[in-house]
């Protein structure tokens, strides 16, 4: 079994806590992304798992076996980095073969070449085996780096921002290929990225980090629809979530007030009764209201046409600025115009204003 379990794992560098009390279980064959901004502890987590650094406290297991203090080469993992780190003086075939050549005892020549061919076939780079790294594209180099990891047939793959050096289009294509590769191999993959769309499209589950702490771990849909706090709500999504600070009134039927803005939320059960809240709503949950009675007045500040979608910046009567994402074929508004907007009540999130934690 190639489950990975972190229990109470912490890593400090002097006064900096790079990773704070991590509890995380990754299932056998699961693709889990560690997602977060720069400096949030993602690489620290991966490097602890790889054995490149050691923890100050806590334990790490792969399957039943505790690996917390094992040297890297005894952990049966393969790691792929952002800068592919291919050997420039070796051909593609020699680069892929390298981990097997270094194995003691060294496997037979034809065993090695069969493994290299099989891996190259899977990655569709069979025709590049005789070339040198400088003779192939960045995307192909990344495949070779993946091949070098795959040839070891490890129990767990660790990938640290493996697509960051590729251009945007190629990144999207490699994403699809990685997903297909995972489907074929069925291996456990731990994938570090600061790119939320990469994490959301690739993963079975996403683990969101901020400041060395795991914030939430859940399938992409769950992370997107039910963020546990304002950080996750804002970090996940290709546009910022709109946040409004205000107060809640009413017992069963709640109304949210922010200055002159009043928003009926209907019947809601909240975990903690709080008066001061932050309301979060994604741009796609904002729409033009069909009538003035079920909407809020807002002034159009700016419109951005981005191909298939129209992004409209609005100012509410409270002074808050919000973004609305809509279909340019259905909505046409002009800067300076006053419109009525509404929030989809099913997509309104309420957070404690102080802690930022969800109240749902
Ligand atoms: N070798 C180190 N010495 C001192 N501080 C470090 C070291 N490695 C990482 N850190 C700090 O630990 C924190 C987490 O780093 P890291 O895990 O690399 O973040 P991420 O991969 O999410 O960008 C950061 O504040 C970083 O500056
Ligand atoms: Mg990193």
mmCIF file of C-alpha atoms and ligand atoms in Angstrom:
data_model
loop_
_atom_site.group_PDB
_atom_site.id
_atom_site.type_symbol
_atom_site.label_atom_id
_atom_site.label_comp_id
_atom_site.label_asym_id
_atom_site.label_seq_id
_atom_site.Cartn_x
_atom_site.Cartn_y
_atom_site.Cartn_z
ATOM 1 C CA UNK A 1 0.000 0.000 0.000
ATOM 2 C CA UNK A 2 1.351 3.395 -0.981
ATOM 3 C CA UNK A 3 -0.633 5.578 1.355
ATOM 4 C CA UNK A 4 1.262 8.549 2.743
ATOM 5 C CA UNK A 5 0.555 9.736 6.254
ATOM 6 C CA UNK A 6 1.839 12.856 7.953
ATOM 7 C CA UNK A 7 1.155 13.005 11.667
ATOM 8 C CA UNK A 8 1.792 16.213 13.642
ATOM 9 C CA UNK A 9 4.711 17.090 11.408
ATOM 10 C CA UNK A 10 6.461 20.409 12.019
ATOM 11 C CA UNK A 11 9.525 21.964 10.463
ATOM 12 C CA UNK A 12 11.210 25.099 11.783
ATOM 13 C CA UNK A 13 14.097 27.197 10.525
ATOM 14 C CA UNK A 14 15.149 29.315 13.509
ATOM 15 C CA UNK A 15 12.188 31.564 14.244
ATOM 16 C CA UNK A 16 10.359 30.592 11.018
ATOM 17 C CA UNK A 17 7.838 27.779 11.181
ATOM 18 C CA UNK A 18 7.896 26.472 7.619
ATOM 19 C CA UNK A 19 5.381 23.731 8.430
ATOM 20 C CA UNK A 20 3.125 23.761 11.450
ATOM 21 C CA UNK A 21 1.684 20.511 12.837
ATOM 22 C CA UNK A 22 0.670 18.890 9.568
ATOM 23 C CA UNK A 23 -1.858 16.058 9.642
ATOM 24 C CA UNK A 24 -2.506 14.698 6.186
ATOM 25 C CA UNK A 25 -3.342 11.316 4.754
ATOM 26 C CA UNK A 26 -2.925 10.601 1.039
ATOM 27 C CA UNK A 27 -4.629 7.491 -0.277
ATOM 28 C CA UNK A 28 -3.070 4.696 -2.334
ATOM 29 C CA UNK A 29 -3.208 5.765 -5.987
ATOM 30 C CA UNK A 30 -4.517 9.185 -5.139
ATOM 31 C CA UNK A 31 -3.444 12.380 -6.934
ATOM 32 C CA UNK A 32 -3.176 15.073 -4.282
ATOM 33 C CA UNK A 33 -2.024 18.629 -4.918
ATOM 34 C CA UNK A 34 -0.394 20.788 -2.299
ATOM 35 C CA UNK A 35 -1.640 24.253 -3.247
ATOM 36 C CA UNK A 36 -0.734 27.612 -1.752
ATOM 37 C CA UNK A 37 1.075 30.884 -2.326
ATOM 38 C CA UNK A 38 4.839 31.149 -2.316
ATOM 39 C CA UNK A 39 6.310 30.410 1.116
ATOM 40 C CA UNK A 40 3.262 28.520 2.429
ATOM 41 C CA UNK A 41 5.130 25.282 3.162
ATOM 42 C CA UNK A 42 4.394 23.177 0.061
ATOM 43 C CA UNK A 43 7.976 22.321 -0.884
ATOM 44 C CA UNK A 44 8.850 21.819 2.769
ATOM 45 C CA UNK A 45 6.119 19.178 2.952
ATOM 46 C CA UNK A 46 7.354 17.460 -0.212
ATOM 47 C CA UNK A 47 11.017 17.621 0.831
ATOM 48 C CA UNK A 48 10.157 16.110 4.211
ATOM 49 C CA UNK A 49 8.412 13.261 2.430
ATOM 50 C CA UNK A 50 11.367 12.828 0.068
ATOM 51 C CA UNK A 51 13.824 12.829 2.973
ATOM 52 C CA UNK A 52 15.763 15.830 1.681
ATOM 53 C CA UNK A 53 15.155 17.600 4.992
ATOM 54 C CA UNK A 54 14.176 16.231 8.391
ATOM 55 C CA UNK A 55 11.261 17.167 10.612
ATOM 56 C CA UNK A 56 11.535 18.757 14.051
ATOM 57 C CA UNK A 57 8.600 16.680 15.241
ATOM 58 C CA UNK A 58 5.950 14.269 14.035
ATOM 59 C CA UNK A 59 6.022 11.103 11.934
ATOM 60 C CA UNK A 60 5.711 10.224 8.257
ATOM 61 C CA UNK A 61 4.569 6.809 7.033
ATOM 62 C CA UNK A 62 4.345 5.217 3.609
ATOM 63 C CA UNK A 63 1.890 2.398 3.991
ATOM 64 C CA UNK A 64 2.647 0.742 7.352
ATOM 65 C CA UNK A 65 6.312 1.689 7.243
ATOM 66 C CA UNK A 66 7.599 4.661 9.164
ATOM 67 C CA UNK A 67 10.047 6.592 6.995
ATOM 68 C CA UNK A 68 10.539 9.719 9.122
ATOM 69 C CA UNK A 69 14.242 9.046 9.609
ATOM 70 C CA UNK A 70 15.090 6.934 6.557
ATOM 71 C CA UNK A 71 17.593 8.273 4.003
ATOM 72 C CA UNK A 72 15.999 9.347 0.672
ATOM 73 C CA UNK A 73 17.213 6.328 -1.306
ATOM 74 C CA UNK A 74 15.395 3.931 1.021
ATOM 75 C CA UNK A 75 12.009 5.611 0.646
ATOM 76 C CA UNK A 76 11.074 4.258 -2.775
ATOM 77 C CA UNK A 77 9.963 7.636 -4.109
ATOM 78 C CA UNK A 78 10.769 9.523 -7.294
ATOM 79 C CA UNK A 79 10.864 13.275 -7.470
ATOM 80 C CA UNK A 80 10.511 15.625 -10.422
ATOM 81 C CA UNK A 81 11.533 19.251 -10.017
ATOM 82 C CA UNK A 82 10.602 22.463 -11.762
ATOM 83 C CA UNK A 83 14.012 22.720 -13.490
ATOM 84 C CA UNK A 84 14.081 19.265 -15.043
ATOM 85 C CA UNK A 85 17.775 18.868 -14.110
ATOM 86 C CA UNK A 86 18.592 16.653 -17.070
ATOM 87 C CA UNK A 87 22.230 15.752 -17.693
ATOM 88 C CA UNK A 88 23.210 17.834 -20.737
ATOM 89 C CA UNK A 89 25.977 15.481 -21.881
ATOM 90 C CA UNK A 90 23.674 12.443 -21.905
ATOM 91 C CA UNK A 91 21.115 11.470 -24.537
ATOM 92 C CA UNK A 92 17.425 11.208 -23.697
ATOM 93 C CA UNK A 93 17.782 7.422 -23.417
ATOM 94 C CA UNK A 94 20.805 7.756 -21.092
ATOM 95 C CA UNK A 95 18.999 10.333 -18.965
ATOM 96 C CA UNK A 96 16.010 8.044 -18.519
ATOM 97 C CA UNK A 97 18.246 5.030 -17.891
ATOM 98 C CA UNK A 98 20.326 6.836 -15.293
ATOM 99 C CA UNK A 99 18.448 5.762 -12.129
ATOM 100 C CA UNK A 100 18.632 2.122 -13.246
ATOM 101 C CA UNK A 101 22.334 2.357 -14.147
ATOM 102 C CA UNK A 102 22.974 3.707 -10.662
ATOM 103 C CA UNK A 103 21.083 0.846 -9.008
ATOM 104 C CA UNK A 104 23.086 -1.761 -7.102
ATOM 105 C CA UNK A 105 23.257 -4.429 -8.335
ATOM 106 C CA UNK A 106 22.943 -2.943 -11.796
ATOM 107 C CA UNK A 107 20.188 -4.580 -13.904
ATOM 108 C CA UNK A 108 21.119 -6.268 -17.216
ATOM 109 C CA UNK A 109 21.668 -4.042 -20.237
ATOM 110 C CA UNK A 110 18.607 -5.310 -22.098
ATOM 111 C CA UNK A 111 16.426 -5.046 -18.983
ATOM 112 C CA UNK A 112 17.425 -1.393 -18.785
ATOM 113 C CA UNK A 113 16.834 -0.691 -22.461
ATOM 114 C CA UNK A 114 13.437 -2.411 -22.370
ATOM 115 C CA UNK A 115 12.411 -0.279 -19.375
ATOM 116 C CA UNK A 116 13.598 2.888 -21.100
ATOM 117 C CA UNK A 117 11.663 2.025 -24.266
ATOM 118 C CA UNK A 118 8.497 1.209 -22.354
ATOM 119 C CA UNK A 119 8.632 4.493 -20.448
ATOM 120 C CA UNK A 120 9.456 6.502 -23.583
ATOM 121 C CA UNK A 121 6.523 4.856 -25.352
ATOM 122 C CA UNK A 122 4.123 5.811 -22.533
ATOM 123 C CA UNK A 123 5.340 9.413 -22.713
ATOM 124 C CA UNK A 124 5.342 9.527 -26.543
ATOM 125 C CA UNK A 125 9.027 10.407 -26.711
ATOM 126 C CA UNK A 126 10.190 7.131 -28.278
ATOM 127 C CA UNK A 127 11.487 9.019 -31.322
ATOM 128 C CA UNK A 128 13.710 11.303 -29.225
ATOM 129 C CA UNK A 129 15.839 8.710 -27.458
ATOM 130 C CA UNK A 130 19.045 9.495 -29.354
ATOM 131 C CA UNK A 131 18.819 13.287 -28.936
ATOM 132 C CA UNK A 132 20.493 15.492 -26.349
ATOM 133 C CA UNK A 133 18.450 17.712 -23.987
ATOM 134 C CA UNK A 134 19.379 20.887 -25.860
ATOM 135 C CA UNK A 135 17.976 19.374 -29.057
ATOM 136 C CA UNK A 136 14.420 18.989 -27.705
ATOM 137 C CA UNK A 137 11.735 21.445 -26.550
ATOM 138 C CA UNK A 138 10.933 22.417 -22.951
ATOM 139 C CA UNK A 139 7.820 20.252 -22.949
ATOM 140 C CA UNK A 140 9.805 17.284 -24.218
ATOM 141 C CA UNK A 141 12.514 17.872 -21.605
ATOM 142 C CA UNK A 142 9.808 17.797 -18.948
ATOM 143 C CA UNK A 143 8.621 14.450 -20.305
ATOM 144 C CA UNK A 144 12.173 13.099 -20.111
ATOM 145 C CA UNK A 145 12.348 14.237 -16.481
ATOM 146 C CA UNK A 146 9.061 12.409 -15.848
ATOM 147 C CA UNK A 147 10.445 9.374 -17.650
ATOM 148 C CA UNK A 148 13.486 9.327 -15.417
ATOM 149 C CA UNK A 149 11.144 9.228 -12.428
ATOM 150 C CA UNK A 150 8.859 6.595 -13.962
ATOM 151 C CA UNK A 151 11.629 4.182 -14.887
ATOM 152 C CA UNK A 152 12.256 3.564 -11.201
ATOM 153 C CA UNK A 153 8.666 2.382 -10.811
ATOM 154 C CA UNK A 154 8.414 4.114 -7.437
ATOM 155 C CA UNK A 155 5.650 3.712 -4.921
ATOM 156 C CA UNK A 156 5.007 7.444 -4.845
ATOM 157 C CA UNK A 157 5.730 10.253 -7.299
ATOM 158 C CA UNK A 158 6.608 13.676 -5.935
ATOM 159 C CA UNK A 159 6.328 16.578 -8.330
ATOM 160 C CA UNK A 160 7.342 20.105 -7.351
ATOM 161 C CA UNK A 161 5.919 22.714 -9.755
ATOM 162 C CA UNK A 162 6.885 20.522 -12.725
ATOM 163 C CA UNK A 163 5.098 22.663 -15.307
ATOM 164 C CA UNK A 164 6.140 26.136 -14.120
ATOM 165 C CA UNK A 165 8.824 26.585 -16.768
ATOM 166 C CA UNK A 166 6.508 25.852 -19.679
ATOM 167 C CA UNK A 167 4.450 28.398 -21.600
ATOM 168 C CA UNK A 168 0.731 28.705 -20.862
ATOM 169 C CA UNK A 169 -0.646 26.568 -23.723
ATOM 170 C CA UNK A 170 1.882 23.809 -23.246
ATOM 171 C CA UNK A 171 1.143 23.805 -19.527
ATOM 172 C CA UNK A 172 -2.514 23.100 -20.224
ATOM 173 C CA UNK A 173 -1.612 20.272 -22.595
ATOM 174 C CA UNK A 174 0.899 18.728 -20.180
ATOM 175 C CA UNK A 175 -1.812 18.887 -17.538
ATOM 176 C CA UNK A 176 -4.033 16.673 -19.640
ATOM 177 C CA UNK A 177 -1.128 14.310 -20.309
ATOM 178 C CA UNK A 178 -0.253 14.104 -16.616
ATOM 179 C CA UNK A 179 -3.815 13.206 -15.786
ATOM 180 C CA UNK A 180 -3.833 10.502 -18.441
ATOM 181 C CA UNK A 181 -0.483 9.252 -17.154
ATOM 182 C CA UNK A 182 -1.848 9.010 -13.639
ATOM 183 C CA UNK A 183 -4.810 7.047 -14.941
ATOM 184 C CA UNK A 184 -2.453 4.602 -16.667
ATOM 185 C CA UNK A 185 0.039 4.203 -13.835
ATOM 186 C CA UNK A 186 -2.423 4.289 -10.961
ATOM 187 C CA UNK A 187 0.370 5.450 -8.670
ATOM 188 C CA UNK A 188 0.171 7.816 -5.751
ATOM 189 C CA UNK A 189 1.130 11.344 -6.821
ATOM 190 C CA UNK A 190 1.892 14.302 -4.577
ATOM 191 C CA UNK A 191 1.958 17.421 -6.693
ATOM 192 C CA UNK A 192 3.108 20.862 -5.540
ATOM 193 C CA UNK A 193 1.778 23.943 -7.299
ATOM 194 C CA UNK A 194 0.907 27.577 -6.627
ATOM 195 C CA UNK A 195 -1.428 27.485 -9.636
ATOM 196 C CA UNK A 196 -4.956 26.905 -8.418
ATOM 197 C CA UNK A 197 -6.325 25.938 -11.842
ATOM 198 C CA UNK A 198 -3.626 23.284 -12.181
ATOM 199 C CA UNK A 199 -4.485 21.874 -8.759
ATOM 200 C CA UNK A 200 -8.208 21.964 -9.433
ATOM 201 C CA UNK A 201 -8.061 20.246 -12.818
ATOM 202 C CA UNK A 202 -5.514 17.544 -11.956
ATOM 203 C CA UNK A 203 -6.281 16.385 -8.460
ATOM 204 C CA UNK A 204 -8.487 13.908 -6.716
ATOM 205 C CA UNK A 205 -8.079 16.128 -3.666
ATOM 206 C CA UNK A 206 -6.477 19.498 -3.077
ATOM 207 C CA UNK A 207 -4.647 20.418 0.136
ATOM 208 C CA UNK A 208 -4.585 24.189 0.546
ATOM 209 C CA UNK A 209 -1.682 25.679 2.548
ATOM 210 C CA UNK A 210 -1.129 29.154 3.955
ATOM 211 C CA UNK A 211 1.732 30.233 6.218
ATOM 212 C CA UNK A 212 2.840 26.694 6.950
ATOM 213 C CA UNK A 213 -0.616 25.505 7.920
ATOM 214 C CA UNK A 214 -2.927 23.143 6.113
ATOM 215 C CA UNK A 215 -6.198 25.045 5.689
ATOM 216 C CA UNK A 216 -8.430 22.510 3.982
ATOM 217 C CA UNK A 217 -8.090 19.227 2.156
ATOM 218 C CA UNK A 218 -10.968 18.089 -0.042
ATOM 219 C CA UNK A 219 -11.950 17.271 -3.625
ATOM 220 C CA UNK A 220 -11.770 20.288 -5.980
ATOM 221 C CA UNK A 221 -15.550 20.778 -6.148
ATOM 222 C CA UNK A 222 -15.821 20.781 -2.362
ATOM 223 C CA UNK A 223 -12.945 23.250 -1.993
ATOM 224 C CA UNK A 224 -14.586 25.528 -4.547
ATOM 225 C CA UNK A 225 -18.146 25.313 -3.244
ATOM 226 C CA UNK A 226 -17.505 25.072 0.487
ATOM 227 C CA UNK A 227 -14.292 26.878 1.398
ATOM 228 C CA UNK A 228 -13.582 26.647 5.123
ATOM 229 C CA UNK A 229 -12.296 30.201 5.390
ATOM 230 C CA UNK A 230 -11.853 33.456 3.492
ATOM 231 C CA UNK A 231 -8.298 32.529 2.504
ATOM 232 C CA UNK A 232 -9.375 29.377 0.679
ATOM 233 C CA UNK A 233 -12.402 31.152 -0.817
ATOM 234 C CA UNK A 234 -10.129 33.789 -2.265
ATOM 235 C CA UNK A 235 -7.146 31.683 -3.292
ATOM 236 C CA UNK A 236 -9.137 29.072 -5.184
ATOM 237 C CA UNK A 237 -10.874 30.344 -8.297
ATOM 238 C CA UNK A 238 -9.432 32.161 -11.306
ATOM 239 C CA UNK A 239 -10.994 35.440 -10.177
ATOM 240 C CA UNK A 240 -11.100 36.908 -6.710
ATOM 241 C CA UNK A 241 -14.092 36.198 -4.535
ATOM 242 C CA UNK A 242 -16.067 39.307 -3.562
ATOM 243 C CA UNK A 243 -16.084 39.976 0.172
ATOM 244 C CA UNK A 244 -18.462 42.329 1.971
ATOM 245 C CA UNK A 245 -18.222 43.077 5.682
ATOM 246 C CA UNK A 246 -21.518 43.595 7.455
ATOM 247 C CA UNK A 247 -23.874 42.499 10.188
ATOM 248 C CA UNK A 248 -26.513 39.791 10.304
ATOM 249 C CA UNK A 249 -29.982 40.495 11.616
ATOM 250 C CA UNK A 250 -32.947 38.243 12.295
ATOM 251 C CA UNK A 251 -33.252 34.840 13.937
ATOM 252 C CA UNK A 252 -34.465 32.292 11.421
ATOM 253 C CA UNK A 253 -34.765 34.518 8.409
ATOM 254 C CA UNK A 254 -31.512 36.381 8.125
ATOM 255 C CA UNK A 255 -30.739 39.690 6.514
ATOM 256 C CA UNK A 256 -27.235 40.915 5.792
ATOM 257 C CA UNK A 257 -26.641 44.653 6.186
ATOM 258 C CA UNK A 258 -23.656 46.606 4.947
ATOM 259 C CA UNK A 259 -24.382 50.334 5.172
ATOM 260 C CA UNK A 260 -27.311 51.019 2.887
ATOM 261 C CA UNK A 261 -27.106 47.546 1.344
ATOM 262 C CA UNK A 262 -29.612 45.033 2.696
ATOM 263 C CA UNK A 263 -29.616 41.491 1.437
ATOM 264 C CA UNK A 264 -32.236 38.912 2.381
ATOM 265 C CA UNK A 265 -30.538 35.583 2.939
ATOM 266 C CA UNK A 266 -33.652 33.605 3.855
ATOM 267 C CA UNK A 267 -33.666 30.739 6.345
ATOM 268 C CA UNK A 268 -30.177 29.679 7.315
ATOM 269 C CA UNK A 269 -28.642 27.487 9.958
ATOM 270 C CA UNK A 270 -25.312 28.855 11.125
ATOM 271 C CA UNK A 271 -22.738 26.937 13.113
ATOM 272 C CA UNK A 272 -22.066 29.905 15.324
ATOM 273 C CA UNK A 273 -24.507 32.753 15.747
ATOM 274 C CA UNK A 274 -22.454 35.797 14.854
ATOM 275 C CA UNK A 275 -23.438 39.339 14.195
ATOM 276 C CA UNK A 276 -20.360 40.638 12.450
ATOM 277 C CA UNK A 277 -19.744 38.622 9.343
ATOM 278 C CA UNK A 278 -17.952 38.665 6.038
ATOM 279 C CA UNK A 279 -20.118 37.679 3.102
ATOM 280 C CA UNK A 280 -18.318 36.001 0.235
ATOM 281 C CA UNK A 281 -19.733 35.585 -3.253
ATOM 282 C CA UNK A 282 -17.928 34.522 -6.412
ATOM 283 C CA UNK A 283 -18.170 36.733 -9.520
ATOM 284 C CA UNK A 284 -20.202 34.097 -11.375
ATOM 285 C CA UNK A 285 -22.802 34.146 -8.572
ATOM 286 C CA UNK A 286 -23.459 37.831 -9.256
ATOM 287 C CA UNK A 287 -26.032 38.573 -11.966
ATOM 288 C CA UNK A 288 -28.187 41.370 -13.333
ATOM 289 C CA UNK A 289 -31.510 41.293 -11.462
ATOM 290 C CA UNK A 290 -34.673 40.948 -13.494
ATOM 291 C CA UNK A 291 -36.456 43.589 -11.403
ATOM 292 C CA UNK A 292 -35.424 46.412 -9.105
ATOM 293 C CA UNK A 293 -37.222 44.742 -6.171
ATOM 294 C CA UNK A 294 -35.000 41.660 -5.961
ATOM 295 C CA UNK A 295 -31.763 43.470 -6.722
ATOM 296 C CA UNK A 296 -29.300 45.989 -5.320
ATOM 297 C CA UNK A 297 -28.398 49.107 -7.152
ATOM 298 C CA UNK A 298 -24.852 49.213 -8.450
ATOM 299 C CA UNK A 299 -22.808 51.467 -10.689
ATOM 300 C CA UNK A 300 -20.749 50.005 -13.504
ATOM 301 C CA UNK A 301 -17.130 51.104 -13.055
ATOM 302 C CA UNK A 302 -15.375 49.095 -15.731
ATOM 303 C CA UNK A 303 -16.050 46.257 -18.153
ATOM 304 C CA UNK A 304 -13.537 43.720 -19.444
ATOM 305 C CA UNK A 305 -14.358 41.483 -22.368
ATOM 306 C CA UNK A 306 -12.263 38.323 -22.110
ATOM 307 C CA UNK A 307 -13.314 36.237 -25.085
ATOM 308 C CA UNK A 308 -16.072 33.949 -23.883
ATOM 309 C CA UNK A 309 -16.858 35.961 -20.776
ATOM 310 C CA UNK A 310 -17.575 39.496 -19.762
ATOM 311 C CA UNK A 311 -16.197 40.753 -16.474
ATOM 312 C CA UNK A 312 -17.954 43.765 -14.958
ATOM 313 C CA UNK A 313 -16.660 45.796 -12.001
ATOM 314 C CA UNK A 314 -19.481 47.333 -9.966
ATOM 315 C CA UNK A 315 -19.777 49.723 -7.036
ATOM 316 C CA UNK A 316 -22.540 49.015 -4.539
ATOM 317 C CA UNK A 317 -24.353 51.686 -2.496
ATOM 318 C CA UNK A 318 -22.152 50.633 0.461
ATOM 319 C CA UNK A 319 -19.102 51.752 -1.518
ATOM 320 C CA UNK A 320 -17.853 48.159 -1.890
ATOM 321 C CA UNK A 321 -16.539 47.208 -5.288
ATOM 322 C CA UNK A 322 -17.427 43.793 -6.633
ATOM 323 C CA UNK A 323 -16.840 41.778 -9.774
ATOM 324 C CA UNK A 324 -19.517 40.083 -11.871
ATOM 325 C CA UNK A 325 -18.776 37.419 -14.445
ATOM 326 C CA UNK A 326 -21.343 37.027 -17.205
ATOM 327 C CA UNK A 327 -22.007 36.017 -20.776
ATOM 328 C CA UNK A 328 -21.273 38.877 -23.188
ATOM 329 C CA UNK A 329 -24.063 37.598 -25.452
ATOM 330 C CA UNK A 330 -26.598 38.087 -22.683
ATOM 331 C CA UNK A 331 -25.404 41.159 -20.816
ATOM 332 C CA UNK A 332 -24.516 44.504 -22.233
ATOM 333 C CA UNK A 333 -23.740 47.345 -19.834
ATOM 334 C CA UNK A 334 -21.747 50.543 -20.127
ATOM 335 C CA UNK A 335 -19.387 52.273 -17.711
ATOM 336 C CA UNK A 336 -21.280 54.826 -15.589
ATOM 337 C CA UNK A 337 -24.593 53.033 -15.997
ATOM 338 C CA UNK A 338 -26.647 52.070 -12.940
ATOM 339 C CA UNK A 339 -27.906 48.493 -12.861
ATOM 340 C CA UNK A 340 -29.664 46.147 -10.429
ATOM 341 C CA UNK A 341 -27.679 43.120 -9.387
ATOM 342 C CA UNK A 342 -28.427 40.070 -7.297
ATOM 343 C CA UNK A 343 -26.391 37.324 -5.649
ATOM 344 C CA UNK A 344 -27.345 33.688 -6.139
ATOM 345 C CA UNK A 345 -28.465 32.820 -2.579
ATOM 346 C CA UNK A 346 -27.128 29.243 -2.903
ATOM 347 C CA UNK A 347 -23.658 30.611 -3.568
ATOM 348 C CA UNK A 348 -23.407 33.073 -0.725
ATOM 349 C CA UNK A 349 -20.819 32.140 1.918
ATOM 350 C CA UNK A 350 -20.764 33.592 5.416
ATOM 351 C CA UNK A 351 -17.572 33.852 7.451
ATOM 352 C CA UNK A 352 -16.787 35.076 10.934
ATOM 353 C CA UNK A 353 -15.446 38.573 10.395
ATOM 354 C CA UNK A 354 -12.794 38.136 13.052
ATOM 355 C CA UNK A 355 -11.390 34.659 12.347
ATOM 356 C CA UNK A 356 -12.368 34.359 8.682
ATOM 357 C CA UNK A 357 -13.717 30.849 9.381
ATOM 358 C CA UNK A 358 -16.893 29.654 7.686
ATOM 359 C CA UNK A 359 -20.179 29.843 9.594
ATOM 360 C CA UNK A 360 -21.892 27.214 7.436
HETATM 361 N N1 LIG B 1 16.468 26.236 4.090
HETATM 362 C C1 LIG B 1 15.670 27.173 4.604
HETATM 363 N N2 LIG B 1 16.125 28.067 5.505
HETATM 364 C C2 LIG B 1 15.329 29.012 6.046
HETATM 365 N N3 LIG B 1 14.020 29.158 5.739
HETATM 366 C C3 LIG B 1 13.494 28.308 4.840
HETATM 367 C C4 LIG B 1 14.272 27.273 4.217
HETATM 368 N N4 LIG B 1 13.493 26.587 3.377
HETATM 369 C C5 LIG B 1 12.259 27.164 3.447
HETATM 370 N N5 LIG B 1 12.253 28.192 4.331
HETATM 371 C C6 LIG B 1 11.099 29.030 4.683
HETATM 372 O O1 LIG B 1 10.017 28.192 5.008
HETATM 373 C C7 LIG B 1 8.805 28.712 4.495
HETATM 374 C C8 LIG B 1 8.133 27.703 3.592
HETATM 375 O O2 LIG B 1 8.939 27.494 2.460
HETATM 376 P P1 LIG B 1 8.539 26.502 1.276
HETATM 377 O O3 LIG B 1 8.041 25.224 1.828
HETATM 378 O O4 LIG B 1 9.703 26.447 0.349
HETATM 379 O O5 LIG B 1 7.338 27.290 0.570
HETATM 380 P P2 LIG B 1 6.574 27.006 -0.809
HETATM 381 O O6 LIG B 1 7.134 25.786 -1.442
HETATM 382 O O7 LIG B 1 5.134 26.874 -0.416
HETATM 383 O O8 LIG B 1 6.797 28.232 -1.638
HETATM 384 C C9 LIG B 1 9.153 30.019 3.806
HETATM 385 O O9 LIG B 1 8.948 31.065 4.703
HETATM 386 C C10 LIG B 1 10.613 29.848 3.496
HETATM 387 O O10 LIG B 1 11.258 31.094 3.421
HETATM 388 MG MG1 LIG B 2 8.140 25.621 -3.367
#
